[in-house]
PDB file of C-alpha atoms in Angstrom:
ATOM      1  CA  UNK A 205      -3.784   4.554  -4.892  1.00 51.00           C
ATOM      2  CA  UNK A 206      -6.773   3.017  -3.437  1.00 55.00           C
ATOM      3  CA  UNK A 207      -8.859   5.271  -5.735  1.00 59.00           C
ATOM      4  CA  UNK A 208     -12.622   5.126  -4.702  1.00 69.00           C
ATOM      5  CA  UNK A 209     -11.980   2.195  -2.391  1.00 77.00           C
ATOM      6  CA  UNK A 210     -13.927   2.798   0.633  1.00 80.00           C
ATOM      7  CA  UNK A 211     -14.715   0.973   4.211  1.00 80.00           C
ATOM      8  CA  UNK A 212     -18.670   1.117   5.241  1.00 79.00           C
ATOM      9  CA  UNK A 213     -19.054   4.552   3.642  1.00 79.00           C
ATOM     10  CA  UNK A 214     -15.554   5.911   4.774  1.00 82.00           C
ATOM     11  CA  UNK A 215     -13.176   6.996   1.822  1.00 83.00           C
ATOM     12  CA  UNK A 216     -10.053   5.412   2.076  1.00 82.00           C
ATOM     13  CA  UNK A 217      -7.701   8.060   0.418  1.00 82.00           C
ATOM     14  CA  UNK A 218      -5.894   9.213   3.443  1.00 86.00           C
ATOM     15  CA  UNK A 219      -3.405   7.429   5.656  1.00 88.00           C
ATOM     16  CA  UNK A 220      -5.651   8.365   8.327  1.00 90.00           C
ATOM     17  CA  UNK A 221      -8.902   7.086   7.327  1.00 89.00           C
ATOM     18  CA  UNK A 222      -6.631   3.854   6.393  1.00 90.00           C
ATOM     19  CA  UNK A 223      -5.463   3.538   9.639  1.00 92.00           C
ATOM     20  CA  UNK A 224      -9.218   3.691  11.303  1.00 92.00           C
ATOM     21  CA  UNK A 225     -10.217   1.136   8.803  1.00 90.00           C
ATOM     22  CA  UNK A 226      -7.716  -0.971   9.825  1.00 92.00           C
ATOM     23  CA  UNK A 227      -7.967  -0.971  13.581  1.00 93.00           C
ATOM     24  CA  UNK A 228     -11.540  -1.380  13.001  1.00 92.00           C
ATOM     25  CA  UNK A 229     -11.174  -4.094  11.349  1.00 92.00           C
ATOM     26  CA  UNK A 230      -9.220  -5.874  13.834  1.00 93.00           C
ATOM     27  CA  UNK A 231     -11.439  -4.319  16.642  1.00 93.00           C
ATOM     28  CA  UNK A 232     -14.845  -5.545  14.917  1.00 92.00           C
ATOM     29  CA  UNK A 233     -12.853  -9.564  15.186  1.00 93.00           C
ATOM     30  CA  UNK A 234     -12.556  -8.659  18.770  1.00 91.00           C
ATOM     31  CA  UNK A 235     -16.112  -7.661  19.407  1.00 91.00           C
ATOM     32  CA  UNK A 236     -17.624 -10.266  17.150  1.00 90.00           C
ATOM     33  CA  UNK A 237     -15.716 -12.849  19.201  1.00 88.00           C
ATOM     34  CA  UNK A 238     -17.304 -11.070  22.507  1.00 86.00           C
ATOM     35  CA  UNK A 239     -20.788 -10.868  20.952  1.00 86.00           C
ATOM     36  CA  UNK A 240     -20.770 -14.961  20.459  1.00 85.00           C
ATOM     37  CA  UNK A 241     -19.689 -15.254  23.981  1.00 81.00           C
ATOM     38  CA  UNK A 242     -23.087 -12.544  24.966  1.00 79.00           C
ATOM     39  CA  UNK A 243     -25.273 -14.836  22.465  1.00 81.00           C
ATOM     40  CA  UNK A 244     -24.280 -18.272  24.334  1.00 78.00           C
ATOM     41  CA  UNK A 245     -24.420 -17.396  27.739  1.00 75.00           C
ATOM     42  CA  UNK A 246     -27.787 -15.253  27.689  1.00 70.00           C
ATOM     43  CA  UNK A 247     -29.874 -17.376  25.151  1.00 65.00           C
ATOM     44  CA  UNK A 248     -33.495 -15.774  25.562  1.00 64.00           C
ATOM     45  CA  UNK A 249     -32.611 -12.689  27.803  1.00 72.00           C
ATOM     46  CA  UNK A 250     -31.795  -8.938  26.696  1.00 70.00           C
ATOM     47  CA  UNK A 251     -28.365  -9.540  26.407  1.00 69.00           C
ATOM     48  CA  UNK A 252     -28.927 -11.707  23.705  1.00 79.00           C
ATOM     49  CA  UNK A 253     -30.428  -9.330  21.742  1.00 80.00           C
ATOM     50  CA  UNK A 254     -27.627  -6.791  22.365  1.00 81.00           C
ATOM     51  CA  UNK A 255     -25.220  -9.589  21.630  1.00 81.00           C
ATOM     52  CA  UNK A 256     -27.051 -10.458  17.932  1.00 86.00           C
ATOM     53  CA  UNK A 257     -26.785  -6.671  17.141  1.00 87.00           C
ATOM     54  CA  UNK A 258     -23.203  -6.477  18.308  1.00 86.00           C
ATOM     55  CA  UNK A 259     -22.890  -9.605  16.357  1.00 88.00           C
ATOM     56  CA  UNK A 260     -24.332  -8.373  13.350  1.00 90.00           C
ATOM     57  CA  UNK A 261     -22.271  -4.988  13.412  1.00 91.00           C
ATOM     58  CA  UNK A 262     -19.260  -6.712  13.585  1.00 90.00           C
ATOM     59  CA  UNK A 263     -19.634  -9.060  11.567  1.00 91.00           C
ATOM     60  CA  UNK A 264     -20.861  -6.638   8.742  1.00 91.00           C
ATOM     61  CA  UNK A 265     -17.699  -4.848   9.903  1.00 90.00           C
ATOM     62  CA  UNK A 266     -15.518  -7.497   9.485  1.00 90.00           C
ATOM     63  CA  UNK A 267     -16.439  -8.512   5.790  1.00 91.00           C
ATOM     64  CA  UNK A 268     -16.717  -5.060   4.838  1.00 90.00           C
ATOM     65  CA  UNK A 269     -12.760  -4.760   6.079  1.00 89.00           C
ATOM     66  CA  UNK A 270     -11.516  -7.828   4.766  1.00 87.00           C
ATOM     67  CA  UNK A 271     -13.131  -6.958   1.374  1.00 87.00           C
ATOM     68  CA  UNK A 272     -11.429  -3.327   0.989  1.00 86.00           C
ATOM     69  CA  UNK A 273      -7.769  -5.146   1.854  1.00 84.00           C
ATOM     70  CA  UNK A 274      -8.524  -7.773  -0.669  1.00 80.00           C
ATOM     71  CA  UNK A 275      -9.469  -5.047  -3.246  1.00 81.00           C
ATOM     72  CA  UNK A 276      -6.633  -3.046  -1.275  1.00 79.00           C
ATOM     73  CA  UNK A 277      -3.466  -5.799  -2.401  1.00 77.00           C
ATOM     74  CA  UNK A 278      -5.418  -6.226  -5.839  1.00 74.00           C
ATOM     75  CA  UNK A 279      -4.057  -2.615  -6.448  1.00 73.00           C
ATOM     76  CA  UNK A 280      -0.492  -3.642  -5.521  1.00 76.00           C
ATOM     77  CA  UNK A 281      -0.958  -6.677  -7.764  1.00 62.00           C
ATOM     78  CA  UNK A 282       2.502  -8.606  -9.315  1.00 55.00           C
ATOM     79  CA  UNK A 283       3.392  -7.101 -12.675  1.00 52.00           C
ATOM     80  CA  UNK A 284       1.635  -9.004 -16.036  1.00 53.00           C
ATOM     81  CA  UNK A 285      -0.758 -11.205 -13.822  1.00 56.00           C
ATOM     82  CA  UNK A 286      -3.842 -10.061 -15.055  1.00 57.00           C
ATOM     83  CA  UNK A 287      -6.314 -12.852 -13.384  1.00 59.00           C
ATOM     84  CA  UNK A 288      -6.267 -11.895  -9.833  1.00 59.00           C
ATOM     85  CA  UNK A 289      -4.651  -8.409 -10.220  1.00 58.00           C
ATOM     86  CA  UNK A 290      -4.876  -5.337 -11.868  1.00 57.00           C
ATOM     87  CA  UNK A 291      -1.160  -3.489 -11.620  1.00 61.00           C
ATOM     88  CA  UNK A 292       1.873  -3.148 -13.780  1.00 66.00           C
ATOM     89  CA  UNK A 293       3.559  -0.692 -11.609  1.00 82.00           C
ATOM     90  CA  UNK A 294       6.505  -1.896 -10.430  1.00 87.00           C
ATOM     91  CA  UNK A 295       6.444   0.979  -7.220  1.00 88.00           C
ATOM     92  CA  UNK A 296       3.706  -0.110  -6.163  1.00 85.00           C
ATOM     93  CA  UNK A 297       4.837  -3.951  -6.453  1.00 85.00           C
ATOM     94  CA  UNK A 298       7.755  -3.005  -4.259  1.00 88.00           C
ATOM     95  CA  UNK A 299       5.348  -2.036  -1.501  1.00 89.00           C
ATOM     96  CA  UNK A 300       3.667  -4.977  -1.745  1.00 87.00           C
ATOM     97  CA  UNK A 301       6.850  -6.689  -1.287  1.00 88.00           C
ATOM     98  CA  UNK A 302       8.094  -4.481   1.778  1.00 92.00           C
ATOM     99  CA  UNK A 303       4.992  -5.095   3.281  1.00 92.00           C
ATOM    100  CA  UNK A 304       5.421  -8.905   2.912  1.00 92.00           C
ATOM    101  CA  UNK A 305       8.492  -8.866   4.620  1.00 95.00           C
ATOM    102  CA  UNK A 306       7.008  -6.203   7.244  1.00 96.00           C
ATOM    103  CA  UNK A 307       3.923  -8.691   7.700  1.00 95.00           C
ATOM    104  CA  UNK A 308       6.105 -11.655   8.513  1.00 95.00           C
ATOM    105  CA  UNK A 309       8.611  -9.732  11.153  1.00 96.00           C
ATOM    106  CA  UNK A 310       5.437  -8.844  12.766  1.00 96.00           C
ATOM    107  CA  UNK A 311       3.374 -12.114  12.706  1.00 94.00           C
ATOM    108  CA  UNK A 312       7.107 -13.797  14.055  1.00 96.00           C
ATOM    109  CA  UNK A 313       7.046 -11.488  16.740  1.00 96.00           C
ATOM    110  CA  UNK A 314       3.269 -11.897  17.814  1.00 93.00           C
ATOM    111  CA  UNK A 315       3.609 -15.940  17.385  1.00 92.00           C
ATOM    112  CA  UNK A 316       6.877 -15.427  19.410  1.00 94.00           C
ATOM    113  CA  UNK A 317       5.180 -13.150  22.394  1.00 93.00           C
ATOM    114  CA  UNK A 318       2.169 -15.389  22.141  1.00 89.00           C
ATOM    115  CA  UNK A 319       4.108 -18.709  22.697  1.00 89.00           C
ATOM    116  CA  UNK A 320       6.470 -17.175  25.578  1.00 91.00           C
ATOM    117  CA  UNK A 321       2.836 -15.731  27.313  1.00 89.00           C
ATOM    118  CA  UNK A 322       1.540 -18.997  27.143  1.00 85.00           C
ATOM    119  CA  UNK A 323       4.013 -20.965  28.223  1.00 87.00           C
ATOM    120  CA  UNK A 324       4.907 -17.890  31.597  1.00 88.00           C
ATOM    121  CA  UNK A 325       0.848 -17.648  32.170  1.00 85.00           C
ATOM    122  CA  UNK A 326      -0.267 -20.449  33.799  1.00 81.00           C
ATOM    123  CA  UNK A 327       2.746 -20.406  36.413  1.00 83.00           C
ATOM    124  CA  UNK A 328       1.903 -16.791  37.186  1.00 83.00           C
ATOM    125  CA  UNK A 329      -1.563 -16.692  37.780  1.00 82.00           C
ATOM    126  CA  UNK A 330      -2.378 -14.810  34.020  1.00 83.00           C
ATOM    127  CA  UNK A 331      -5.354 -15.261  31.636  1.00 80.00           C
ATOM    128  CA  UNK A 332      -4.916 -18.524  30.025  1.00 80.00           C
ATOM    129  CA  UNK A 333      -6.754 -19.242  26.650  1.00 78.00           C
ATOM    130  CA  UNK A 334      -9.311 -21.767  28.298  1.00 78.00           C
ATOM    131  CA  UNK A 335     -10.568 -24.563  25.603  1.00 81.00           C
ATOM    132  CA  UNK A 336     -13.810 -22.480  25.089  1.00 78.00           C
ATOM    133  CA  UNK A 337     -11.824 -19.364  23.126  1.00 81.00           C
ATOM    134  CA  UNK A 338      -9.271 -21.690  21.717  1.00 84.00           C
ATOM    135  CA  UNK A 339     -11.168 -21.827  18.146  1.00 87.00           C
ATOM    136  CA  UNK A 340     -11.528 -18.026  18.417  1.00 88.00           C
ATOM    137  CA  UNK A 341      -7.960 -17.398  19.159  1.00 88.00           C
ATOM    138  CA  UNK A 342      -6.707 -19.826  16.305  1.00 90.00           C
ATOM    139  CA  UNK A 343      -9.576 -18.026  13.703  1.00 92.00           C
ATOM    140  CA  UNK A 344      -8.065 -14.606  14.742  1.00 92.00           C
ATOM    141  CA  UNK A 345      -4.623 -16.038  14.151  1.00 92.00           C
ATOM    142  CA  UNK A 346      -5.357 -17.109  10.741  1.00 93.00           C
ATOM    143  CA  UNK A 347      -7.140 -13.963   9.942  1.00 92.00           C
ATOM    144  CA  UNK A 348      -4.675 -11.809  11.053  1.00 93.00           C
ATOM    145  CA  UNK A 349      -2.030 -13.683   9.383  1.00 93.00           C
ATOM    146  CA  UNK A 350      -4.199 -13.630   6.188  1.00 91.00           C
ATOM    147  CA  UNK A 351      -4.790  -9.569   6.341  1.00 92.00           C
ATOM    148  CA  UNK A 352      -1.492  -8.348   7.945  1.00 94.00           C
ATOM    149  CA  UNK A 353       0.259  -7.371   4.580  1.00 92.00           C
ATOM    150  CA  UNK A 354      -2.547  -5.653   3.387  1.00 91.00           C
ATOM    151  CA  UNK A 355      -3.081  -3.621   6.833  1.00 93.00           C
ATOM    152  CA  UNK A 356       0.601  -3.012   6.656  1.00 94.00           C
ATOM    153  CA  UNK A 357       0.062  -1.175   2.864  1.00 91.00           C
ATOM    154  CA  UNK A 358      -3.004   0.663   4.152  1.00 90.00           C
ATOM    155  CA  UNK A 359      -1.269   2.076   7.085  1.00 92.00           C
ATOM    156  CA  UNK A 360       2.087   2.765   5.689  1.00 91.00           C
ATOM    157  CA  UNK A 361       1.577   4.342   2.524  1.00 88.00           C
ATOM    158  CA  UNK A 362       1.371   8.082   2.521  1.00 87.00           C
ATOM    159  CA  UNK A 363      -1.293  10.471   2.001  1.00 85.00           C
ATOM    160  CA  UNK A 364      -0.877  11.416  -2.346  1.00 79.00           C
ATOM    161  CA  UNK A 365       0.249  14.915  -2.787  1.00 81.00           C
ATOM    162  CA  UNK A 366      -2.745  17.479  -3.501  1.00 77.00           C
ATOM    163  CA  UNK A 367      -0.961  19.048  -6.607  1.00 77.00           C
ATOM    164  CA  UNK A 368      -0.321  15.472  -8.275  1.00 75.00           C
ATOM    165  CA  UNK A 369      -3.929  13.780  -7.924  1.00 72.00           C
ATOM    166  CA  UNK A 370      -6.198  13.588 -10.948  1.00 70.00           C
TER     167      UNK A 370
ATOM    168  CA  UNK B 211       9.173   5.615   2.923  1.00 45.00           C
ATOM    169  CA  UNK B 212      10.675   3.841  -0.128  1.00 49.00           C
ATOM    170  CA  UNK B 213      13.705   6.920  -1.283  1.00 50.00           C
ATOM    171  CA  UNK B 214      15.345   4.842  -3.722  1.00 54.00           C
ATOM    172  CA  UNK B 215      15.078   1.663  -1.968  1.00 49.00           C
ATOM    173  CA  UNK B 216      16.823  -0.417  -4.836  1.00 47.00           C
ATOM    174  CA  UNK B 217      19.815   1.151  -5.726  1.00 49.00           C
ATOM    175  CA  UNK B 218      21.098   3.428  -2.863  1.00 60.00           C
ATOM    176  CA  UNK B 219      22.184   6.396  -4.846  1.00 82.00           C
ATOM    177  CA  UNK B 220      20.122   8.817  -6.434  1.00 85.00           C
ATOM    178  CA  UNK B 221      19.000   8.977 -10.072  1.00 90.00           C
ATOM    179  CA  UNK B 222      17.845  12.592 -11.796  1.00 93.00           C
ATOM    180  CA  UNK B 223      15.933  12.736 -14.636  1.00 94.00           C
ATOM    181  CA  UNK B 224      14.423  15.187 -16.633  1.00 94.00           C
ATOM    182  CA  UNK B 225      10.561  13.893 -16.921  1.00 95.00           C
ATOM    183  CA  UNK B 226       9.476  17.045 -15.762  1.00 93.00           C
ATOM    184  CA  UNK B 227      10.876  19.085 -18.241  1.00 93.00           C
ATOM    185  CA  UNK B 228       9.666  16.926 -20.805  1.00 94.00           C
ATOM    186  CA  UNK B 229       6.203  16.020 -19.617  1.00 94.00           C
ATOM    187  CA  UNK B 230       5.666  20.250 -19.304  1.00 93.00           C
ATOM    188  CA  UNK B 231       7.255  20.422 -23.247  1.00 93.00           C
ATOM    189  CA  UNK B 232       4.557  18.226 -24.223  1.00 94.00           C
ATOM    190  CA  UNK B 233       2.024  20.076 -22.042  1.00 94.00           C
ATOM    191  CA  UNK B 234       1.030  16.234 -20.371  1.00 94.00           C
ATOM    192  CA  UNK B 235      -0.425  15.650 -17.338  1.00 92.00           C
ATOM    193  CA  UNK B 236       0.836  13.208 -14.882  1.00 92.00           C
ATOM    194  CA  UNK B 237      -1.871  11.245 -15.551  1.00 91.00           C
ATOM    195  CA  UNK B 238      -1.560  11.361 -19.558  1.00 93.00           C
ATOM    196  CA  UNK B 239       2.108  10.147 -19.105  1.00 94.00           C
ATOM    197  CA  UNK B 240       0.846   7.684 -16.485  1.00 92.00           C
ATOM    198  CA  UNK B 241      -1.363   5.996 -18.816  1.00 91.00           C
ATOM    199  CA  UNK B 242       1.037   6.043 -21.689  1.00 94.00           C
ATOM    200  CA  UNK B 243       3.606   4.148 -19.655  1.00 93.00           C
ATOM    201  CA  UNK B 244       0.667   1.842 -18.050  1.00 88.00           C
ATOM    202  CA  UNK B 245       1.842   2.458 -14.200  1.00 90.00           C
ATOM    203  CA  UNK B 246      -0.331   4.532 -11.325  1.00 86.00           C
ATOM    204  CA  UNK B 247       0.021   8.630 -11.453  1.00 86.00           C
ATOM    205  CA  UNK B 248       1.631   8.476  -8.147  1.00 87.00           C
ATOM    206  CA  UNK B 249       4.637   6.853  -9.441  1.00 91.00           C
ATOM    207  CA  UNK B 250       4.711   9.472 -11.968  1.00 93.00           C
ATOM    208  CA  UNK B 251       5.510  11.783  -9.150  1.00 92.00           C
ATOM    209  CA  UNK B 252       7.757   9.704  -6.727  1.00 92.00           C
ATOM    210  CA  UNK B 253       9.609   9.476 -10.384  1.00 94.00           C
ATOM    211  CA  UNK B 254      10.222  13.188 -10.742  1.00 93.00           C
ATOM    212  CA  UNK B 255      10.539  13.691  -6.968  1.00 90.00           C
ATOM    213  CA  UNK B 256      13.314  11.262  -7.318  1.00 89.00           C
ATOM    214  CA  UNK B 257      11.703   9.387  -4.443  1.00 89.00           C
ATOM    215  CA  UNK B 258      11.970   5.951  -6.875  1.00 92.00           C
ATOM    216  CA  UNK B 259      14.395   4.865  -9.238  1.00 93.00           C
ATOM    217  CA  UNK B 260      13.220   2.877 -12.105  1.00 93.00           C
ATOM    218  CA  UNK B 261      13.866  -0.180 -13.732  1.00 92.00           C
ATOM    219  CA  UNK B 262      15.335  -0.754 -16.349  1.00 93.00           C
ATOM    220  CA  UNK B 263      12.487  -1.446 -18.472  1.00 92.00           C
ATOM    221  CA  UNK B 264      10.533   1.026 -17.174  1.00 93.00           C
ATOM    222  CA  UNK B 265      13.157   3.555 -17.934  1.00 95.00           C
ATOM    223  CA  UNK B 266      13.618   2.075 -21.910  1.00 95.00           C
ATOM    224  CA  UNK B 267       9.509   2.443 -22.164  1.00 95.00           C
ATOM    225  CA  UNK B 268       9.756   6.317 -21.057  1.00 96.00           C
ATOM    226  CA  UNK B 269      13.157   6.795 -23.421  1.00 96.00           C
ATOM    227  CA  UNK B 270      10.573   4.690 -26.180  1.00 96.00           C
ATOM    228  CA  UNK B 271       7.600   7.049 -25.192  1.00 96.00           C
ATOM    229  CA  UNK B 272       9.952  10.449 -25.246  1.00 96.00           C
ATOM    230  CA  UNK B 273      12.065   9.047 -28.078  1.00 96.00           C
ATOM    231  CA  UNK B 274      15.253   9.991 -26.568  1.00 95.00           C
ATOM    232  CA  UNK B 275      18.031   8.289 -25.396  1.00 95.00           C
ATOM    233  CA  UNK B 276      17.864   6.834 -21.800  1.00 95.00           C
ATOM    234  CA  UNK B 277      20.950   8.878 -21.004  1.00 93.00           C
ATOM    235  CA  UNK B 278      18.910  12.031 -22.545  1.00 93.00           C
ATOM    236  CA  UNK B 279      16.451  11.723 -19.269  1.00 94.00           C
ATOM    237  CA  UNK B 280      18.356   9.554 -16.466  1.00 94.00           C
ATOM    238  CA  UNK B 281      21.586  10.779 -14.963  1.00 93.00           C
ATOM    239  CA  UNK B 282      23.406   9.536 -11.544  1.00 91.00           C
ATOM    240  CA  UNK B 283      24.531  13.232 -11.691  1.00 90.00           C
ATOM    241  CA  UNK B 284      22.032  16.305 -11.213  1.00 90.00           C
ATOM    242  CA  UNK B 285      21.246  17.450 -14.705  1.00 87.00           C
ATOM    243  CA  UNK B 286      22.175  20.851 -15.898  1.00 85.00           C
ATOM    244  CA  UNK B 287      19.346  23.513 -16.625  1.00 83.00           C
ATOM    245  CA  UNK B 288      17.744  22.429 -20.238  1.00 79.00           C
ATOM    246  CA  UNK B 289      18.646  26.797 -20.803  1.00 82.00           C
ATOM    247  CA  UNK B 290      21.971  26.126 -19.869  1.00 83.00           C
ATOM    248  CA  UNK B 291      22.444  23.289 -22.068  1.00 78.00           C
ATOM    249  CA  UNK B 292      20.798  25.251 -24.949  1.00 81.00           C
ATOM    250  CA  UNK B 293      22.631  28.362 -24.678  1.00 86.00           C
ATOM    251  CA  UNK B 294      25.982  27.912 -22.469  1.00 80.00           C
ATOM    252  CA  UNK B 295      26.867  31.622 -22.442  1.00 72.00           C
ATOM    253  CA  UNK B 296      23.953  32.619 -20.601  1.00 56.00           C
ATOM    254  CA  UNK B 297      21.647  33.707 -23.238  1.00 51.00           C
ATOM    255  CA  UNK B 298      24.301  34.938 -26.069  1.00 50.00           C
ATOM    256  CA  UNK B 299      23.296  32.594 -29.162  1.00 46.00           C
TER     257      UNK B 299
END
């Protein structure tokens, strides 16, 4: 699986290198969203060119994952749907469908902790999302959402056996 | 890990035995039965069961009976099958 697929130059045949590709995918959101905040608030200074370069990276970052987990759940496609995806294996569509069910036990928990934090956080003297993040949080949300059952497949499925590969 | 995920028991099968007889690659029987080369070896590792149509293409490909390659009990030894008494013909 996930033959010649790779993430900004890094192979994704192993779990491993998988599993980086995911958390950097997640991490690049995180810095892209802290680079915007470095571009606003230091218009004309050094830190916004340290900001545009952080933005850039992540944001190249950022496509470049979101690309290889679309082209990742291609792979995993539904059986005799030949439009949008490219598999007839029935395996691999039952991983696809674990990892939907996975993805939305894990979303329901985030949304779940997220609502309970924000409802505790004000009360308790806690980080509140201020209006200023609010579009950032709800574009992360909707990313993650979008991505989760393809980061699921990526960092569940083992590593192929060295005597079986091609 | 998916270990027969659909069914809960167990099926054997004999695709090793007959992809070797036919000197195939997992790949060559992957591509014959149009589903990835990994499956071919979660198949014979008896890490997935198939379907039912998947297991009437591989009968169709081997031209055997389904019951000739799938069992819910281990299969014996194709050389025991071929010569009960141990090797007396």
């Amino acid at each position: 699986m996930m033959t010649g697929q790779t993430f900004l130059r890094l192979p994704l045949d192993t779990r491993s290198n998988r599993r980086i590709a995911v958390a950097a995918t997640y991490a690049s959101y995180v810095i892209l969203c802290i680079s915007a905040g470095l571009v606003q608030r230091g218009a004309g200074s050094a830190k916004n060119l340290i900001g545009l370069a952080l933005l850039a990276i992540a944001g190249m970052a950022l496509f470049a994952g979101w690309l290889s987990m679309v082209n990742l759940m291609r792979e995993y496609g539904f059986p005799g749907d030949s439009r949008l995806f490219t598999s007839r294996d029935e395996r691999q569509t039952g991983v696809r469908h674990r990892a939907f069910v996975r993805a939305y036990g894990i979303l329901f928990a985030v949304i779940c902790a997220g609502a309970v934090y924000g409802a505790l956080a004000p009360g308790k003297g806690l980080w509140a999302i201020s209006p200023e993040y609010r579009n950032q949080v709800l574009f992360g949300a909707i990313f993650f959402a979008a991505t989760l059952p393809s980061a699921v497949v990526a960092w569940t499925e083992p590593d192929p056996i060295p005597h079986e590969q091609p | 890990m998916q270990k027969n995920e659909a069914s809960g028991g167990q099926i054997y099968n004999r695709l090793p035995v007959l992809r070797a007889e036919r000197s195939m690659s997992r790949q060559d029987l992957a591509k014959a039965l149009d589903v990835s080369y990994q499956t071919i070896g979660y198949l014979e590792r008896g890490d997935f069961n198939p379907s039912l149509d998947l297991a009437f293409r591989i009968s169709e490909f081997f031209q055997l009976p389904v019951e000739a390659i799938f069992s819910r009990k281990p299969f014996r030894p194709m050389s025991n099958a071929l010569y009960p008494t141990g090797g007396e013909s």
